[in-house]
Amino acid sequence: TVDVQPEWRFQMCDKNSCYLWGVLDCPPDRPSEFVANESWTFMMHMDPASVCGEGMVNVVISSGGNVLETIPVNINIECMTINTEDLVDEELTIYPNPTTDFFQIKNDGNIGKVAFYNIVGKQLNSFSHFSGRTYEVSHLNKGIYLVRLFDDNDQVIKVIRLNKN
């Protein structure tokens, strides 16, 4: 059950994968099956799209159509104004750099979007960002890439050179 602001988007991550934004149920062809005493971390990421408000999401755990547990999650997004110029003082970095497989962003609390560019400036990918997200780059050829970090208003905060081994 989702009772939130209509602009808010959610992404669910179970033991199989993180699903596309808006996919709120585990796909029937890839159920998250458990054995006795097994544990794992379930994650719910949200993008409030700069819209403040309160809401509630019920996380439902079921088996064979029977509800085993319903966990209410209350959400409160407070509005605050952030001056993009103030963000430059924080040490925004990507790590590990150089990398072979993936990277993350340090001090990423104010990042709304991440885009990859090749060295001549052609955009390769663009992703919505949530704190702690990992970016897979193992598919990229060895070389130098540019990573642009944007705020929620689509303003460039910083451009970082990524060395891919």
Tab-separated table of N, CA and C in Angstrom:
chain	number	residue	atom	x	y	z
A	1	THR	N	0.850	-1.173	0.000
A	1	THR	CA	0.000	0.000	0.000
A	1	THR	C	0.898	1.238	0.000
A	2	VAL	N	0.617	2.174	-0.894
A	2	VAL	CA	1.412	3.392	-0.995
A	2	VAL	C	0.464	4.577	-0.878
A	3	ASP	N	0.695	5.442	0.128
A	3	ASP	CA	-0.089	6.653	0.324
A	3	ASP	C	0.903	7.803	0.507
A	4	VAL	N	1.394	8.321	-0.641
A	4	VAL	CA	2.448	9.331	-0.625
A	4	VAL	C	2.143	10.402	-1.666
A	5	GLN	N	3.006	11.402	-1.738
A	5	GLN	CA	2.881	12.440	-2.753
A	5	GLN	C	2.988	11.792	-4.143
A	6	PRO	N	2.165	12.187	-5.108
A	6	PRO	CA	2.187	11.531	-6.424
A	6	PRO	C	3.515	11.682	-7.172
A	7	GLU	N	4.305	12.705	-6.855
A	7	GLU	CA	5.587	12.914	-7.540
A	7	GLU	C	6.691	11.995	-7.014
A	8	TRP	N	6.512	11.442	-5.828
A	8	TRP	CA	7.540	10.597	-5.238
A	8	TRP	C	7.665	9.288	-6.008
A	9	ARG	N	8.927	8.857	-6.212
A	9	ARG	CA	9.192	7.597	-6.892
A	9	ARG	C	9.952	6.668	-5.944
A	10	PHE	N	9.720	5.380	-6.104
A	10	PHE	CA	10.356	4.384	-5.260
A	10	PHE	C	11.069	3.337	-6.102
A	11	GLN	N	12.137	2.789	-5.512
A	11	GLN	CA	12.861	1.678	-6.121
A	11	GLN	C	13.084	0.651	-5.020
A	12	MET	N	12.721	-0.573	-5.291
A	12	MET	CA	12.849	-1.645	-4.313
A	12	MET	C	14.054	-2.519	-4.656
A	13	CYS	N	14.750	-2.947	-3.619
A	13	CYS	CA	15.880	-3.856	-3.779
A	13	CYS	C	15.673	-5.030	-2.830
A	14	ASP	N	15.655	-6.239	-3.376
A	14	ASP	CA	15.556	-7.423	-2.541
A	14	ASP	C	16.838	-8.233	-2.691
A	15	LYS	N	16.831	-9.472	-2.309
A	15	LYS	CA	18.068	-10.256	-2.377
A	15	LYS	C	18.474	-10.585	-3.803
A	16	ASN	N	17.563	-10.394	-4.783
A	16	ASN	CA	17.884	-10.663	-6.182
A	16	ASN	C	18.521	-9.466	-6.869
A	17	SER	N	17.919	-8.282	-6.687
A	17	SER	CA	18.312	-7.144	-7.512
A	17	SER	C	17.641	-5.875	-7.003
A	18	CYS	N	18.082	-4.741	-7.547
A	18	CYS	CA	17.349	-3.492	-7.408
A	18	CYS	C	16.535	-3.357	-8.687
A	19	TYR	N	15.235	-3.175	-8.552
A	19	TYR	CA	14.338	-3.137	-9.703
A	19	TYR	C	14.177	-1.713	-10.204
A	20	LEU	N	13.654	-1.560	-11.403
A	20	LEU	CA	13.454	-0.248	-11.994
A	20	LEU	C	12.549	0.603	-11.116
A	21	TRP	N	12.700	1.933	-11.229
A	21	TRP	CA	11.844	2.849	-10.484
A	21	TRP	C	10.394	2.528	-10.820
A	22	GLY	N	9.556	2.439	-9.807
A	22	GLY	CA	8.139	2.181	-9.998
A	22	GLY	C	7.759	0.717	-9.920
A	23	VAL	N	8.723	-0.205	-9.968
A	23	VAL	CA	8.417	-1.629	-9.806
A	23	VAL	C	8.361	-1.889	-8.307
A	24	LEU	N	7.153	-2.119	-7.803
A	24	LEU	CA	6.970	-2.222	-6.360
A	24	LEU	C	6.776	-3.651	-5.870
A	25	ASP	N	6.734	-4.609	-6.788
A	25	ASP	CA	6.560	-6.013	-6.404
A	25	ASP	C	7.703	-6.841	-6.960
A	26	CYS	N	8.080	-7.866	-6.216
A	26	CYS	CA	9.077	-8.815	-6.703
A	26	CYS	C	8.486	-9.511	-7.927
A	27	PRO	N	9.202	-9.540	-9.048
A	27	PRO	CA	8.666	-10.187	-10.251
A	27	PRO	C	8.364	-11.666	-10.002
A	28	PRO	N	7.220	-12.158	-10.490
A	28	PRO	CA	6.840	-13.554	-10.252
A	28	PRO	C	7.867	-14.558	-10.772
A	29	ASP	N	8.619	-14.198	-11.823
A	29	ASP	CA	9.603	-15.124	-12.364
A	29	ASP	C	10.929	-15.107	-11.602
A	30	ARG	N	11.071	-14.184	-10.618
A	30	ARG	CA	12.291	-14.115	-9.804
A	30	ARG	C	11.935	-13.905	-8.342
A	31	PRO	N	11.223	-14.843	-7.722
A	31	PRO	CA	10.828	-14.645	-6.317
A	31	PRO	C	12.041	-14.650	-5.385
A	32	SER	N	11.920	-13.926	-4.303
A	32	SER	CA	12.963	-13.939	-3.265
A	32	SER	C	12.616	-15.063	-2.304
A	33	GLU	N	13.276	-16.187	-2.482
A	33	GLU	CA	12.999	-17.352	-1.650
A	33	GLU	C	14.016	-17.426	-0.524
A	34	PHE	N	13.542	-17.870	0.645
A	34	PHE	CA	14.378	-17.929	1.841
A	34	PHE	C	14.381	-19.338	2.410
A	35	VAL	N	15.457	-19.629	3.095
A	35	VAL	CA	15.524	-20.861	3.871
A	35	VAL	C	15.467	-20.471	5.335
A	36	ALA	N	15.229	-21.422	6.203
A	36	ALA	CA	15.107	-21.151	7.640
A	36	ALA	C	16.343	-20.422	8.152
A	37	ASN	N	16.137	-19.389	8.952
A	37	ASN	CA	17.180	-18.586	9.612
A	37	ASN	C	18.023	-17.762	8.650
A	38	GLU	N	17.615	-17.640	7.403
A	38	GLU	CA	18.345	-16.800	6.451
A	38	GLU	C	17.949	-15.339	6.674
A	39	SER	N	18.911	-14.447	6.501
A	39	SER	CA	18.600	-13.022	6.612
A	39	SER	C	19.267	-12.284	5.464
A	40	TRP	N	18.719	-11.138	5.120
A	40	TRP	CA	19.264	-10.277	4.084
A	40	TRP	C	18.692	-8.887	4.290
A	41	THR	N	19.247	-7.930	3.604
A	41	THR	CA	18.809	-6.550	3.735
A	41	THR	C	17.893	-6.193	2.581
A	42	PHE	N	16.703	-5.729	2.892
A	42	PHE	CA	15.754	-5.220	1.912
A	42	PHE	C	15.919	-3.709	1.908
A	43	MET	N	16.002	-3.099	0.730
A	43	MET	CA	16.174	-1.646	0.654
A	43	MET	C	15.054	-1.027	-0.168
A	44	MET	N	14.630	0.125	0.275
A	44	MET	CA	13.661	0.914	-0.467
A	44	MET	C	14.281	2.288	-0.649
A	45	HIS	N	14.536	2.666	-1.893
A	45	HIS	CA	15.086	3.976	-2.202
A	45	HIS	C	13.946	4.845	-2.700
A	46	MET	N	14.016	6.124	-2.392
A	46	MET	CA	12.976	7.009	-2.899
A	46	MET	C	13.578	8.288	-3.437
A	47	ASP	N	12.903	8.834	-4.432
A	47	ASP	CA	13.252	10.113	-5.019
A	47	ASP	C	12.036	11.007	-4.819
A	48	PRO	N	12.111	11.965	-3.891
A	48	PRO	CA	10.949	12.811	-3.632
A	48	PRO	C	10.721	13.883	-4.693
A	49	ALA	N	11.600	13.976	-5.691
A	49	ALA	CA	11.452	14.948	-6.785
A	49	ALA	C	11.284	16.364	-6.255
A	50	SER	N	11.996	16.674	-5.181
A	50	SER	CA	11.969	18.000	-4.555
A	50	SER	C	10.585	18.395	-4.049
A	51	VAL	N	9.736	17.400	-3.756
A	51	VAL	CA	8.389	17.660	-3.245
A	51	VAL	C	8.352	17.266	-1.778
A	52	CYS	N	7.999	18.217	-0.925
A	52	CYS	CA	7.932	17.980	0.512
A	52	CYS	C	6.607	17.328	0.869
A	53	GLY	N	6.564	16.678	2.012
A	53	GLY	CA	5.310	16.115	2.491
A	53	GLY	C	5.524	14.901	3.354
A	54	GLU	N	4.403	14.305	3.741
A	54	GLU	CA	4.416	13.103	4.559
A	54	GLU	C	3.656	12.011	3.828
A	55	GLY	N	3.978	10.781	4.158
A	55	GLY	CA	3.273	9.668	3.546
A	55	GLY	C	3.612	8.379	4.241
A	56	MET	N	2.983	7.301	3.777
A	56	MET	CA	3.230	5.995	4.367
A	56	MET	C	3.250	4.937	3.270
A	57	VAL	N	4.179	3.996	3.430
A	57	VAL	CA	4.279	2.845	2.548
A	57	VAL	C	4.199	1.615	3.427
A	58	ASN	N	3.366	0.657	3.047
A	58	ASN	CA	3.314	-0.622	3.756
A	58	ASN	C	4.122	-1.641	2.975
A	59	VAL	N	5.148	-2.193	3.602
A	59	VAL	CA	5.939	-3.261	3.003
A	59	VAL	C	5.273	-4.564	3.423
A	60	VAL	N	4.861	-5.355	2.423
A	60	VAL	CA	4.127	-6.587	2.688
A	60	VAL	C	5.003	-7.786	2.337
A	61	ILE	N	5.153	-8.678	3.297
A	61	ILE	CA	5.885	-9.922	3.089
A	61	ILE	C	4.838	-11.025	3.008
A	62	SER	N	4.889	-11.770	1.897
A	62	SER	CA	3.867	-12.793	1.696
A	62	SER	C	4.488	-14.083	1.197
A	63	SER	N	3.700	-15.148	1.273
A	63	SER	CA	4.116	-16.453	0.785
A	63	SER	C	2.897	-17.138	0.183
A	64	GLY	N	2.981	-17.471	-1.090
A	64	GLY	CA	1.878	-18.148	-1.746
A	64	GLY	C	0.572	-17.376	-1.692
A	65	GLY	N	0.640	-16.074	-1.722
A	65	GLY	CA	-0.562	-15.247	-1.665
A	65	GLY	C	-1.044	-14.939	-0.262
A	66	ASN	N	-0.424	-15.521	0.754
A	66	ASN	CA	-0.802	-15.272	2.149
A	66	ASN	C	0.122	-14.223	2.748
A	67	VAL	N	-0.447	-13.190	3.339
A	67	VAL	CA	0.341	-12.132	3.973
A	67	VAL	C	0.914	-12.653	5.284
A	68	LEU	N	2.244	-12.615	5.386
A	68	LEU	CA	2.925	-13.050	6.603
A	68	LEU	C	3.185	-11.885	7.550
A	69	GLU	N	3.506	-10.731	6.971
A	69	GLU	CA	3.862	-9.558	7.780
A	69	GLU	C	3.603	-8.304	6.965
A	70	THR	N	3.083	-7.266	7.622
A	70	THR	CA	2.933	-5.952	7.016
A	70	THR	C	3.710	-4.971	7.877
A	71	ILE	N	4.649	-4.269	7.260
A	71	ILE	CA	5.523	-3.344	7.989
A	71	ILE	C	5.243	-1.929	7.493
A	72	PRO	N	4.645	-1.068	8.329
A	72	PRO	CA	4.399	0.315	7.898
A	72	PRO	C	5.683	1.147	7.969
A	73	VAL	N	5.917	1.945	6.929
A	73	VAL	CA	7.077	2.831	6.879
A	73	VAL	C	6.548	4.245	6.690
A	74	ASN	N	6.713	5.074	7.717
A	74	ASN	CA	6.290	6.470	7.625
A	74	ASN	C	7.415	7.296	7.025
A	75	ILE	N	7.058	8.201	6.110
A	75	ILE	CA	8.044	9.018	5.421
A	75	ILE	C	7.689	10.480	5.613
A	76	ASN	N	8.693	11.291	5.967
A	76	ASN	CA	8.509	12.729	6.139
A	76	ASN	C	9.652	13.430	5.417
A	77	ILE	N	9.316	14.139	4.341
A	77	ILE	CA	10.316	14.882	3.573
A	77	ILE	C	10.154	16.354	3.909
A	78	GLU	N	11.166	16.918	4.545
A	78	GLU	CA	11.128	18.331	4.914
A	78	GLU	C	11.793	19.156	3.817
A	79	CYS	N	11.222	20.314	3.557
A	79	CYS	CA	11.798	21.209	2.548
A	79	CYS	C	12.909	22.031	3.163
A	80	MET	N	13.963	22.183	2.409
A	80	MET	CA	15.053	23.050	2.823
A	80	MET	C	15.711	23.601	1.577
A	81	THR	N	16.233	24.773	1.683
A	81	THR	CA	16.891	25.411	0.563
A	81	THR	C	18.388	25.194	0.686
A	82	ILE	N	18.991	24.752	-0.404
A	82	ILE	CA	20.431	24.524	-0.428
A	82	ILE	C	21.024	25.403	-1.514
A	83	ASN	N	22.041	26.156	-1.143
A	83	ASN	CA	22.738	26.982	-2.106
A	83	ASN	C	23.802	26.118	-2.777
A	84	THR	N	23.700	25.935	-4.083
A	84	THR	CA	24.640	25.091	-4.824
A	84	THR	C	26.075	25.558	-4.639
A	85	GLU	N	26.297	26.854	-4.483
A	85	GLU	CA	27.662	27.356	-4.287
A	85	GLU	C	28.268	26.817	-3.001
A	86	ASP	N	27.435	26.584	-1.969
A	86	ASP	CA	27.932	26.050	-0.712
A	86	ASP	C	28.378	24.595	-0.855
A	87	LEU	N	27.842	23.880	-1.824
A	87	LEU	CA	28.171	22.475	-1.985
A	87	LEU	C	29.589	22.269	-2.488
A	88	VAL	N	30.150	23.239	-3.165
A	88	VAL	CA	31.487	23.110	-3.727
A	88	VAL	C	32.519	22.917	-2.619
A	89	ASP	N	32.253	23.463	-1.428
A	89	ASP	CA	33.200	23.357	-0.332
A	89	ASP	C	33.307	21.929	0.202
A	90	GLU	N	32.258	21.107	0.041
A	90	GLU	CA	32.328	19.721	0.481
A	90	GLU	C	33.235	18.955	-0.471
A	91	GLU	N	33.925	17.971	0.052
A	91	GLU	CA	34.816	17.183	-0.786
A	91	GLU	C	34.031	16.068	-1.465
A	92	LEU	N	33.516	16.378	-2.656
A	92	LEU	CA	32.819	15.385	-3.464
A	92	LEU	C	33.867	14.628	-4.254
A	93	THR	N	33.959	13.339	-4.024
A	93	THR	CA	34.917	12.522	-4.750
A	93	THR	C	34.253	11.209	-5.135
A	94	ILE	N	34.856	10.508	-6.081
A	94	ILE	CA	34.416	9.166	-6.416
A	94	ILE	C	35.514	8.202	-6.015
A	95	TYR	N	35.112	7.016	-5.596
A	95	TYR	CA	36.071	6.021	-5.147
A	95	TYR	C	35.564	4.629	-5.463
A	96	PRO	N	36.379	3.652	-5.704
A	96	PRO	CA	37.810	3.822	-5.943
A	96	PRO	C	38.054	4.483	-7.303
A	97	ASN	N	39.113	5.204	-7.406
A	97	ASN	CA	39.491	5.868	-8.650
A	97	ASN	C	41.015	5.899	-8.715
A	98	PRO	N	41.632	5.117	-9.579
A	98	PRO	CA	41.077	4.345	-10.688
A	98	PRO	C	40.289	3.122	-10.213
A	99	THR	N	39.445	2.608	-11.127
A	99	THR	CA	38.615	1.455	-10.817
A	99	THR	C	38.576	0.507	-12.006
A	100	THR	N	38.121	-0.713	-11.748
A	100	THR	CA	37.925	-1.680	-12.828
A	100	THR	C	36.462	-2.092	-12.948
A	101	ASP	N	35.724	-2.076	-11.836
A	101	ASP	CA	34.366	-2.623	-11.830
A	101	ASP	C	33.266	-1.613	-11.501
A	102	PHE	N	33.464	-0.795	-10.469
A	102	PHE	CA	32.404	0.079	-9.987
A	102	PHE	C	33.012	1.271	-9.266
A	103	PHE	N	32.164	2.268	-8.974
A	103	PHE	CA	32.570	3.359	-8.097
A	103	PHE	C	31.368	3.855	-7.314
A	104	GLN	N	31.653	4.584	-6.234
A	104	GLN	CA	30.648	5.250	-5.419
A	104	GLN	C	31.064	6.706	-5.249
A	105	ILE	N	30.170	7.505	-4.683
A	105	ILE	CA	30.434	8.923	-4.491
A	105	ILE	C	30.516	9.217	-2.998
A	106	LYS	N	31.590	9.888	-2.595
A	106	LYS	CA	31.772	10.287	-1.202
A	106	LYS	C	31.116	11.658	-1.012
A	107	ASN	N	30.406	11.853	0.108
A	107	ASN	CA	29.676	13.090	0.418
A	107	ASN	C	28.606	13.362	-0.635
A	108	ASP	N	27.784	12.334	-0.898
A	108	ASP	CA	26.822	12.372	-1.995
A	108	ASP	C	25.420	12.825	-1.602
A	109	GLY	N	25.244	13.368	-0.413
A	109	GLY	CA	23.917	13.710	0.079
A	109	GLY	C	23.136	14.701	-0.764
A	110	ASN	N	23.798	15.533	-1.531
A	110	ASN	CA	23.103	16.552	-2.319
A	110	ASN	C	23.113	16.265	-3.817
A	111	ILE	N	23.483	15.049	-4.184
A	111	ILE	CA	23.535	14.677	-5.594
A	111	ILE	C	22.166	14.124	-6.014
A	112	GLY	N	21.648	14.609	-7.137
A	112	GLY	CA	20.366	14.131	-7.647
A	112	GLY	C	20.505	13.283	-8.891
A	113	LYS	N	21.579	13.508	-9.644
A	113	LYS	CA	21.775	12.780	-10.900
A	113	LYS	C	23.261	12.649	-11.169
A	114	VAL	N	23.634	11.547	-11.825
A	114	VAL	CA	25.017	11.285	-12.217
A	114	VAL	C	25.005	10.930	-13.701
A	115	ALA	N	25.922	11.515	-14.455
A	115	ALA	CA	26.020	11.221	-15.890
A	115	ALA	C	27.465	10.895	-16.240
A	116	PHE	N	27.645	9.899	-17.128
A	116	PHE	CA	28.966	9.489	-17.604
A	116	PHE	C	29.159	10.026	-19.013
A	117	TYR	N	30.376	10.512	-19.293
A	117	TYR	CA	30.731	11.011	-20.624
A	117	TYR	C	32.074	10.424	-21.017
A	118	ASN	N	32.262	10.198	-22.318
A	118	ASN	CA	33.585	9.792	-22.756
A	118	ASN	C	34.465	11.047	-22.814
A	119	ILE	N	35.716	10.877	-23.128
A	119	ILE	CA	36.679	11.983	-23.041
A	119	ILE	C	36.400	13.087	-24.059
A	120	VAL	N	35.663	12.789	-25.139
A	120	VAL	CA	35.329	13.826	-26.117
A	120	VAL	C	33.982	14.480	-25.815
A	121	GLY	N	33.356	14.106	-24.699
A	121	GLY	CA	32.145	14.781	-24.258
A	121	GLY	C	30.832	14.143	-24.648
A	122	LYS	N	30.853	12.955	-25.242
A	122	LYS	CA	29.613	12.268	-25.605
A	122	LYS	C	29.040	11.595	-24.361
A	123	GLN	N	27.752	11.882	-24.071
A	123	GLN	CA	27.118	11.276	-22.906
A	123	GLN	C	26.872	9.800	-23.162
A	124	LEU	N	27.291	8.950	-22.203
A	124	LEU	CA	27.130	7.511	-22.322
A	124	LEU	C	25.938	7.008	-21.522
A	125	ASN	N	25.754	7.539	-20.322
A	125	ASN	CA	24.671	7.125	-19.428
A	125	ASN	C	24.308	8.270	-18.497
A	126	SER	N	23.087	8.208	-17.971
A	126	SER	CA	22.637	9.161	-16.972
A	126	SER	C	21.740	8.409	-15.996
A	127	PHE	N	21.928	8.649	-14.699
A	127	PHE	CA	21.196	7.910	-13.673
A	127	PHE	C	20.694	8.850	-12.586
A	128	SER	N	19.490	8.582	-12.064
A	128	SER	CA	19.056	9.236	-10.834
A	128	SER	C	19.943	8.703	-9.723
A	129	HIS	N	20.257	9.557	-8.766
A	129	HIS	CA	21.179	9.151	-7.707
A	129	HIS	C	20.458	9.081	-6.374
A	130	PHE	N	20.820	8.102	-5.567
A	130	PHE	CA	20.417	8.040	-4.168
A	130	PHE	C	21.665	7.753	-3.354
A	131	SER	N	21.670	8.203	-2.130
A	131	SER	CA	22.843	8.096	-1.285
A	131	SER	C	23.316	6.652	-1.160
A	132	GLY	N	24.600	6.435	-1.401
A	132	GLY	CA	25.197	5.115	-1.278
A	132	GLY	C	25.132	4.268	-2.541
A	133	ARG	N	24.552	4.785	-3.611
A	133	ARG	CA	24.419	4.008	-4.843
A	133	ARG	C	25.789	3.658	-5.414
A	134	THR	N	25.897	2.482	-6.002
A	134	THR	CA	27.102	2.010	-6.676
A	134	THR	C	26.877	2.064	-8.176
A	135	TYR	N	27.878	2.517	-8.922
A	135	TYR	CA	27.794	2.605	-10.376
A	135	TYR	C	28.715	1.583	-11.013
A	136	GLU	N	28.143	0.710	-11.809
A	136	GLU	CA	28.863	-0.354	-12.491
A	136	GLU	C	29.548	0.217	-13.733
A	137	VAL	N	30.855	-0.011	-13.873
A	137	VAL	CA	31.599	0.464	-15.045
A	137	VAL	C	32.445	-0.641	-15.676
A	138	SER	N	32.231	-1.890	-15.261
A	138	SER	CA	33.045	-2.985	-15.799
A	138	SER	C	32.863	-3.134	-17.305
A	139	HIS	N	31.737	-2.707	-17.852
A	139	HIS	CA	31.459	-2.826	-19.283
A	139	HIS	C	32.184	-1.763	-20.122
A	140	LEU	N	32.721	-0.731	-19.472
A	140	LEU	CA	33.413	0.334	-20.199
A	140	LEU	C	34.831	-0.097	-20.564
A	141	ASN	N	35.310	0.386	-21.695
A	141	ASN	CA	36.691	0.131	-22.096
A	141	ASN	C	37.645	0.879	-21.173
A	142	LYS	N	38.869	0.407	-21.103
A	142	LYS	CA	39.912	1.072	-20.326
A	142	LYS	C	40.097	2.485	-20.882
A	143	GLY	N	40.198	3.469	-19.988
A	143	GLY	CA	40.394	4.840	-20.446
A	143	GLY	C	39.946	5.849	-19.410
A	144	ILE	N	39.807	7.083	-19.861
A	144	ILE	CA	39.414	8.192	-18.989
A	144	ILE	C	37.992	8.606	-19.354
A	145	TYR	N	37.159	8.781	-18.317
A	145	TYR	CA	35.769	9.198	-18.491
A	145	TYR	C	35.504	10.384	-17.578
A	146	LEU	N	34.482	11.151	-17.909
A	146	LEU	CA	34.067	12.267	-17.072
A	146	LEU	C	32.758	11.902	-16.392
A	147	VAL	N	32.689	12.179	-15.093
A	147	VAL	CA	31.488	11.921	-14.315
A	147	VAL	C	30.961	13.278	-13.858
A	148	ARG	N	29.778	13.647	-14.326
A	148	ARG	CA	29.154	14.904	-13.920
A	148	ARG	C	28.157	14.630	-12.814
A	149	LEU	N	28.266	15.417	-11.741
A	149	LEU	CA	27.372	15.304	-10.597
A	149	LEU	C	26.424	16.488	-10.616
A	150	PHE	N	25.109	16.208	-10.610
A	150	PHE	CA	24.082	17.235	-10.678
A	150	PHE	C	23.298	17.280	-9.369
A	151	ASP	N	22.754	18.451	-9.033
A	151	ASP	CA	21.854	18.553	-7.891
A	151	ASP	C	20.432	18.224	-8.358
A	152	ASP	N	19.446	18.340	-7.454
A	152	ASP	CA	18.057	18.021	-7.793
A	152	ASP	C	17.455	18.993	-8.793
A	153	ASN	N	18.074	20.152	-8.996
A	153	ASN	CA	17.587	21.132	-9.976
A	153	ASN	C	18.315	21.014	-11.306
A	154	ASP	N	19.039	19.906	-11.495
A	154	ASP	CA	19.767	19.613	-12.724
A	154	ASP	C	20.902	20.596	-12.996
A	155	GLN	N	21.469	21.177	-11.932
A	155	GLN	CA	22.622	22.060	-12.058
A	155	GLN	C	23.887	21.256	-11.773
A	156	VAL	N	24.906	21.431	-12.600
A	156	VAL	CA	26.169	20.706	-12.409
A	156	VAL	C	26.840	21.210	-11.137
A	157	ILE	N	27.147	20.281	-10.253
A	157	ILE	CA	27.861	20.615	-9.014
A	157	ILE	C	29.362	20.440	-9.223
A	158	LYS	N	29.717	19.327	-9.877
A	158	LYS	CA	31.133	19.034	-10.048
A	158	LYS	C	31.307	18.034	-11.186
A	159	VAL	N	32.447	18.133	-11.873
A	159	VAL	CA	32.838	17.158	-12.896
A	159	VAL	C	34.130	16.505	-12.394
A	160	ILE	N	34.128	15.167	-12.383
A	160	ILE	CA	35.271	14.403	-11.877
A	160	ILE	C	35.781	13.478	-12.967
A	161	ARG	N	37.098	13.400	-13.098
A	161	ARG	CA	37.711	12.484	-14.064
A	161	ARG	C	37.800	11.088	-13.439
A	162	LEU	N	37.277	10.087	-14.158
A	162	LEU	CA	37.311	8.703	-13.714
A	162	LEU	C	38.290	7.931	-14.578
A	163	ASN	N	39.235	7.271	-13.931
A	163	ASN	CA	40.194	6.425	-14.644
A	163	ASN	C	39.722	4.979	-14.563
A	164	LYS	N	39.400	4.391	-15.717
A	164	LYS	CA	38.917	3.011	-15.794
A	164	LYS	C	40.072	2.123	-16.240
A	165	ASN	N	40.462	1.167	-15.390
A	165	ASN	CA	41.539	0.214	-15.724
A	165	ASN	C	40.969	-1.001	-16.408
